[in-house]
Short mmCIF file of C-alpha atoms in Angstrom, two decimals:
data_model
loop_
_atom_site.label_atom_id
_atom_site.label_comp_id
_atom_site.label_asym_id
_atom_site.label_seq_id
_atom_site.Cartn_x
_atom_site.Cartn_y
_atom_site.Cartn_z
CA MET A 1 -19.84 -8.28 -7.51
CA ILE A 2 -16.13 -7.97 -7.81
CA LEU A 3 -13.46 -9.42 -5.66
CA GLU A 4 -10.30 -7.26 -5.42
CA LEU A 5 -7.18 -8.65 -3.62
CA ASP A 6 -3.91 -6.90 -2.62
CA CYS A 7 -1.55 -9.75 -1.91
CA GLY A 8 1.48 -8.74 0.14
CA ASN A 9 4.23 -11.14 1.26
CA SER A 10 2.62 -11.54 4.86
CA PHE A 11 -1.15 -10.52 4.45
CA ILE A 12 -3.99 -10.37 1.79
CA LYS A 13 -6.11 -7.34 1.82
CA TRP A 14 -9.59 -7.96 0.35
CA ARG A 15 -12.63 -6.42 -0.43
CA VAL A 16 -15.83 -6.96 -2.46
CA ILE A 17 -17.44 -4.09 -4.30
CA ARG A 18 -20.63 -3.73 -6.48
CA SER A 19 -19.69 -3.08 -9.96
CA ALA A 20 -22.04 -0.10 -10.14
CA GLY A 21 -20.59 2.72 -8.29
CA ALA A 22 -17.78 0.38 -6.59
CA VAL A 23 -19.65 0.46 -3.38
CA VAL A 24 -17.69 -1.62 -0.84
CA VAL A 25 -20.02 -4.31 0.51
CA ALA A 26 -17.23 -6.44 2.54
CA GLY A 27 -13.66 -6.54 3.18
CA GLY A 28 -10.69 -7.24 5.57
CA VAL A 29 -7.24 -8.45 6.00
CA VAL A 30 -6.19 -12.19 6.19
CA ASP A 31 -3.07 -13.93 6.80
CA SER A 32 -3.39 -16.87 4.66
CA ASP A 33 -5.12 -18.16 1.37
CA GLN A 34 -7.19 -20.61 3.55
CA ALA A 35 -8.48 -17.57 5.62
CA LEU A 36 -9.23 -15.67 2.44
CA LEU A 37 -11.30 -18.79 1.12
CA GLU A 38 -13.29 -18.87 4.60
CA ALA A 39 -13.94 -15.12 4.36
CA ILE A 40 -15.47 -15.39 0.80
CA GLN A 41 -17.44 -18.47 1.67
CA ALA A 42 -19.02 -16.44 4.51
CA LEU A 43 -20.30 -13.93 2.00
CA ALA A 44 -24.00 -13.74 1.68
CA GLN A 45 -23.54 -13.23 -1.93
CA PRO A 46 -20.41 -14.52 -3.77
CA PRO A 47 -18.34 -12.45 -6.08
CA ARG A 48 -18.80 -13.08 -9.88
CA ARG A 49 -15.43 -11.50 -11.07
CA ALA A 50 -12.05 -10.96 -9.55
CA ARG A 51 -8.93 -9.11 -9.95
CA LEU A 52 -5.74 -8.80 -7.90
CA VAL A 53 -2.24 -7.17 -7.58
CA SER A 54 0.35 -9.47 -6.02
CA VAL A 55 4.18 -8.87 -4.71
CA ARG A 56 4.29 -12.52 -4.27
CA SER A 57 6.24 -14.83 -6.45
CA GLU A 58 4.46 -16.03 -9.73
CA GLU A 59 3.93 -19.50 -8.38
CA GLU A 60 2.24 -18.31 -5.27
CA THR A 61 0.05 -15.94 -7.30
CA SER A 62 -0.93 -18.78 -9.62
CA ASP A 63 -1.61 -21.18 -6.86
CA LEU A 64 -4.05 -18.52 -5.32
CA CYS A 65 -5.77 -18.01 -8.58
CA ALA A 66 -6.29 -21.62 -9.22
CA LEU A 67 -7.69 -21.85 -5.54
CA LEU A 68 -10.32 -19.18 -6.46
CA ALA A 69 -11.17 -20.88 -9.68
CA ARG A 70 -11.53 -24.25 -8.20
CA HIS A 71 -13.72 -22.98 -5.05
CA PHE A 72 -15.70 -20.23 -6.66
CA GLY A 73 -15.44 -20.48 -10.39
CA LEU A 74 -13.50 -17.28 -10.60
CA GLU A 75 -11.43 -16.24 -13.46
CA VAL A 76 -8.99 -13.72 -11.89
CA LEU A 77 -7.43 -10.82 -13.83
CA VAL A 78 -3.83 -10.29 -12.54
CA ALA A 79 -2.33 -6.85 -12.64
CA GLN A 80 0.81 -6.72 -14.78
CA PRO A 81 3.71 -4.19 -15.39
CA ALA A 82 2.92 -1.65 -18.05
CA ARG A 83 4.68 1.39 -19.67
CA GLU A 84 1.58 3.38 -19.66
CA VAL A 85 -2.00 3.15 -18.27
CA SER A 86 -4.79 5.87 -18.65
CA GLY A 87 -2.23 8.76 -19.66
CA VAL A 88 0.14 7.76 -16.74
CA ARG A 89 3.61 6.80 -17.80
CA ASN A 90 5.87 4.65 -15.85
CA GLY A 91 9.03 6.63 -14.91
CA TYR A 92 11.44 3.50 -14.30
CA GLU A 93 14.04 2.98 -16.96
CA ASP A 94 13.04 -0.84 -16.92
CA TYR A 95 9.34 -0.34 -16.43
CA GLN A 96 9.06 -4.00 -15.36
CA ARG A 97 11.01 -3.34 -12.16
CA LEU A 98 8.74 -0.83 -10.53
CA GLY A 99 6.82 -2.68 -7.79
CA LEU A 100 3.12 -3.24 -8.67
CA ASP A 101 1.96 -1.97 -5.51
CA ARG A 102 3.80 1.50 -6.01
CA TRP A 103 2.64 1.45 -9.89
CA LEU A 104 -0.99 0.99 -8.91
CA ALA A 105 -0.75 3.67 -6.02
CA VAL A 106 0.83 6.11 -8.81
CA LEU A 107 -2.32 5.33 -11.04
CA GLY A 108 -4.89 5.80 -8.41
CA ALA A 109 -2.99 9.03 -7.10
CA TYR A 110 -3.19 10.40 -10.48
CA ARG A 111 -6.75 9.69 -11.02
CA LEU A 112 -7.95 11.08 -7.79
CA ALA A 113 -5.59 14.10 -8.03
CA GLY A 114 -6.42 15.17 -11.70
CA GLY A 115 -2.97 16.69 -11.80
CA ALA A 116 0.40 16.74 -10.24
CA CYS A 117 0.62 14.73 -7.09
CA LEU A 118 2.92 13.27 -4.51
CA VAL A 119 1.88 9.73 -3.22
CA MET A 120 3.25 8.34 0.04
CA ASP A 121 2.67 4.78 1.08
CA PHE A 122 3.42 3.74 4.73
CA GLY A 123 3.65 0.08 5.25
CA THR A 124 6.72 -2.17 5.62
CA ALA A 125 8.59 0.25 3.75
CA ALA A 126 7.98 3.93 3.23
CA LYS A 127 7.60 4.86 -0.32
CA ALA A 128 7.15 8.23 -2.10
CA ASP A 129 6.38 8.68 -5.78
CA PHE A 130 6.04 11.98 -7.80
CA VAL A 131 3.83 12.28 -10.77
CA ALA A 132 3.76 15.40 -13.09
CA ALA A 133 0.62 17.30 -14.18
CA ASP A 134 0.98 15.58 -17.85
CA GLY A 135 1.13 12.06 -16.08
CA GLU A 136 4.76 11.48 -16.32
CA HIS A 137 5.92 9.38 -13.20
CA LEU A 138 9.11 11.00 -12.36
CA GLY A 139 10.37 8.39 -10.00
CA GLY A 140 10.43 8.24 -6.17
CA PHE A 141 12.14 7.11 -2.96
CA ILE A 142 11.95 4.08 -0.54
CA CYS A 143 13.29 3.77 3.08
CA PRO A 144 12.24 1.49 5.93
CA GLY A 145 8.96 2.11 7.29
CA MET A 146 7.89 1.50 11.00
CA PRO A 147 7.79 -2.41 11.09
CA LEU A 148 11.35 -2.54 9.61
CA MET A 149 12.83 0.10 11.93
CA ARG A 150 11.16 -1.44 14.86
CA SER A 151 12.39 -4.90 13.77
CA GLN A 152 16.04 -3.87 13.27
CA LEU A 153 16.27 -2.28 16.65
CA ARG A 154 14.61 -5.07 18.31
CA THR A 155 17.01 -7.60 16.56
CA HIS A 156 20.16 -5.77 16.80
CA THR A 157 19.93 -4.20 20.15
CA ARG A 158 19.91 -6.60 23.14
CA ARG A 159 18.23 -4.33 25.60
CA ILE A 160 15.51 -3.32 23.38
CA ARG A 161 12.41 -5.87 24.26
CA TYR A 162 8.80 -4.85 24.41
CA ASP A 163 5.58 -6.02 23.04
CA ASP A 164 2.96 -4.70 20.56
CA ALA A 165 0.63 -3.55 23.19
CA SER A 166 3.46 -1.58 24.87
CA ALA A 167 4.29 -0.09 21.44
CA GLU A 168 0.77 0.98 20.84
CA ARG A 169 0.31 2.91 24.07
CA ALA A 170 3.82 4.63 23.51
CA LEU A 171 2.44 6.40 20.45
CA GLY A 172 -0.29 8.13 22.57
CA SER A 173 2.06 10.84 22.80
CA MET A 174 5.13 12.38 20.83
CA ALA A 175 7.00 13.88 23.80
CA PRO A 176 10.33 12.64 24.45
CA GLY A 177 10.23 9.02 25.69
CA ARG A 178 10.84 8.24 29.35
CA SER A 179 11.16 4.54 28.56
CA THR A 180 12.86 2.43 25.82
CA VAL A 181 9.59 1.54 24.11
CA GLU A 182 8.46 5.31 24.20
CA ALA A 183 11.93 6.28 22.75
CA VAL A 184 11.99 3.83 20.14
CA GLU A 185 8.37 4.03 18.98
CA ARG A 186 8.31 7.91 18.91
CA GLY A 187 11.81 8.25 17.43
CA CYS A 188 10.68 5.84 14.48
CA VAL A 189 7.51 8.18 13.93
CA HIS A 190 9.81 11.28 13.94
CA MET A 191 12.02 9.50 11.28
CA LEU A 192 8.83 8.91 9.13
CA GLN A 193 7.58 12.52 9.49
CA GLY A 194 11.13 13.75 8.60
CA PHE A 195 10.77 11.48 5.48
CA VAL A 196 7.50 13.23 4.63
CA ARG A 197 8.80 16.78 5.20
CA SER A 198 11.67 16.08 2.68
CA GLN A 199 9.26 14.81 0.10
CA LEU A 200 7.28 17.77 0.55
CA GLU A 201 9.98 20.13 0.13
CA HIS A 202 11.07 18.22 -3.17
CA ALA A 203 7.59 18.34 -4.66
CA GLY A 204 7.63 22.02 -3.87
CA GLY A 205 10.69 22.53 -5.70
CA LEU A 206 9.19 20.85 -8.60
CA TRP A 207 5.66 22.38 -8.75
CA GLY A 208 5.55 24.99 -6.15
CA ASP A 209 2.18 24.90 -4.32
CA ASP A 210 0.24 23.28 -7.40
CA PHE A 211 0.32 19.61 -6.38
CA THR A 212 -1.95 17.01 -4.44
CA VAL A 213 -0.65 15.07 -1.46
CA LEU A 214 -2.17 11.47 -0.94
CA LEU A 215 -1.24 9.18 1.86
CA THR A 216 -1.97 5.43 2.01
CA GLY A 217 -0.77 2.41 3.99
CA GLY A 218 -1.35 1.16 7.49
CA ASP A 219 0.95 3.80 9.29
CA ALA A 220 -0.31 6.60 7.26
CA PRO A 221 -2.22 8.34 10.39
CA LEU A 222 1.12 8.47 12.07
CA VAL A 223 2.42 11.04 9.64
CA GLN A 224 -0.67 13.11 8.92
CA ASP A 225 0.56 16.16 10.92
CA ALA A 226 3.53 16.45 9.04
CA ALA A 227 1.44 16.81 5.88
CA PRO A 228 -1.30 19.23 6.56
CA GLY A 229 -4.02 19.08 3.90
CA ALA A 230 -2.95 15.70 2.61
CA ARG A 231 -5.60 13.07 1.63
CA VAL A 232 -5.58 9.72 3.45
CA VAL A 233 -6.66 7.20 1.03
CA PRO A 234 -6.61 3.70 2.57
CA ASP A 235 -7.70 1.66 -0.62
CA LEU A 236 -5.63 3.72 -3.06
CA VAL A 237 -4.04 0.59 -4.65
CA PHE A 238 -7.57 -0.68 -5.20
CA VAL A 239 -8.15 2.60 -7.41
CA GLY A 240 -5.16 1.77 -9.46
CA LEU A 241 -6.17 -1.81 -9.58
CA ALA A 242 -9.44 -0.89 -11.18
CA MET A 243 -7.79 1.19 -13.64
CA ALA A 244 -5.15 -1.55 -14.62
CA CYS A 245 -7.60 -4.35 -14.63
CA PRO A 246 -11.04 -3.05 -15.90
CA LEU A 247 -13.93 -5.43 -15.58
CA GLU A 248 -16.79 -3.04 -16.61
#
């Protein structure tokens, strides 16, 4: 049993897989190290090995690894920046500056696509990366995602005030909004869909029709209509994590 962790600034996505076949036996999202400990303690069978990717500070990541070692005896393998992994070459001039979540998504996308691919991740930020058929990472683009756009409008516009439940209801349609919450939420989705279409146009300029599109991140379902035929892979970062931190 292998524990896999994707540690963001606010949340930790976790899952436990059987090493044979990578069958997922448990998983979830927690908002603290303590909540993670409680989730692992509740498992019928504890994990024997662990690997993680983190965008937290080195100190925070080390503290979490020490916590897992103390409570479960786990030696945690932590993903690190690399120039090349499994035939995929990091395209940043300074390879250590490419975010580890993006790098692992690139690795996972190339593994699943088996050739040229465009991978787009929709979380706090919206990110797009391009990988050529020979495994060369060509770079990418980053812009605000739904949470950032929504937060900026709420913060800097006094009359925009609504709760999360209202936001969710507003996304039941993409017709022009007839209230502020509908106008904001649907407008932000249109911004993301425009981002998707521009990335598809760029990829088409590079490779014609010979490329695979993969979507990941919590808001990926919001943009599916803008990318017909795209594969939605919620655990794409974990696919890359297994490549960067093999435990077999």
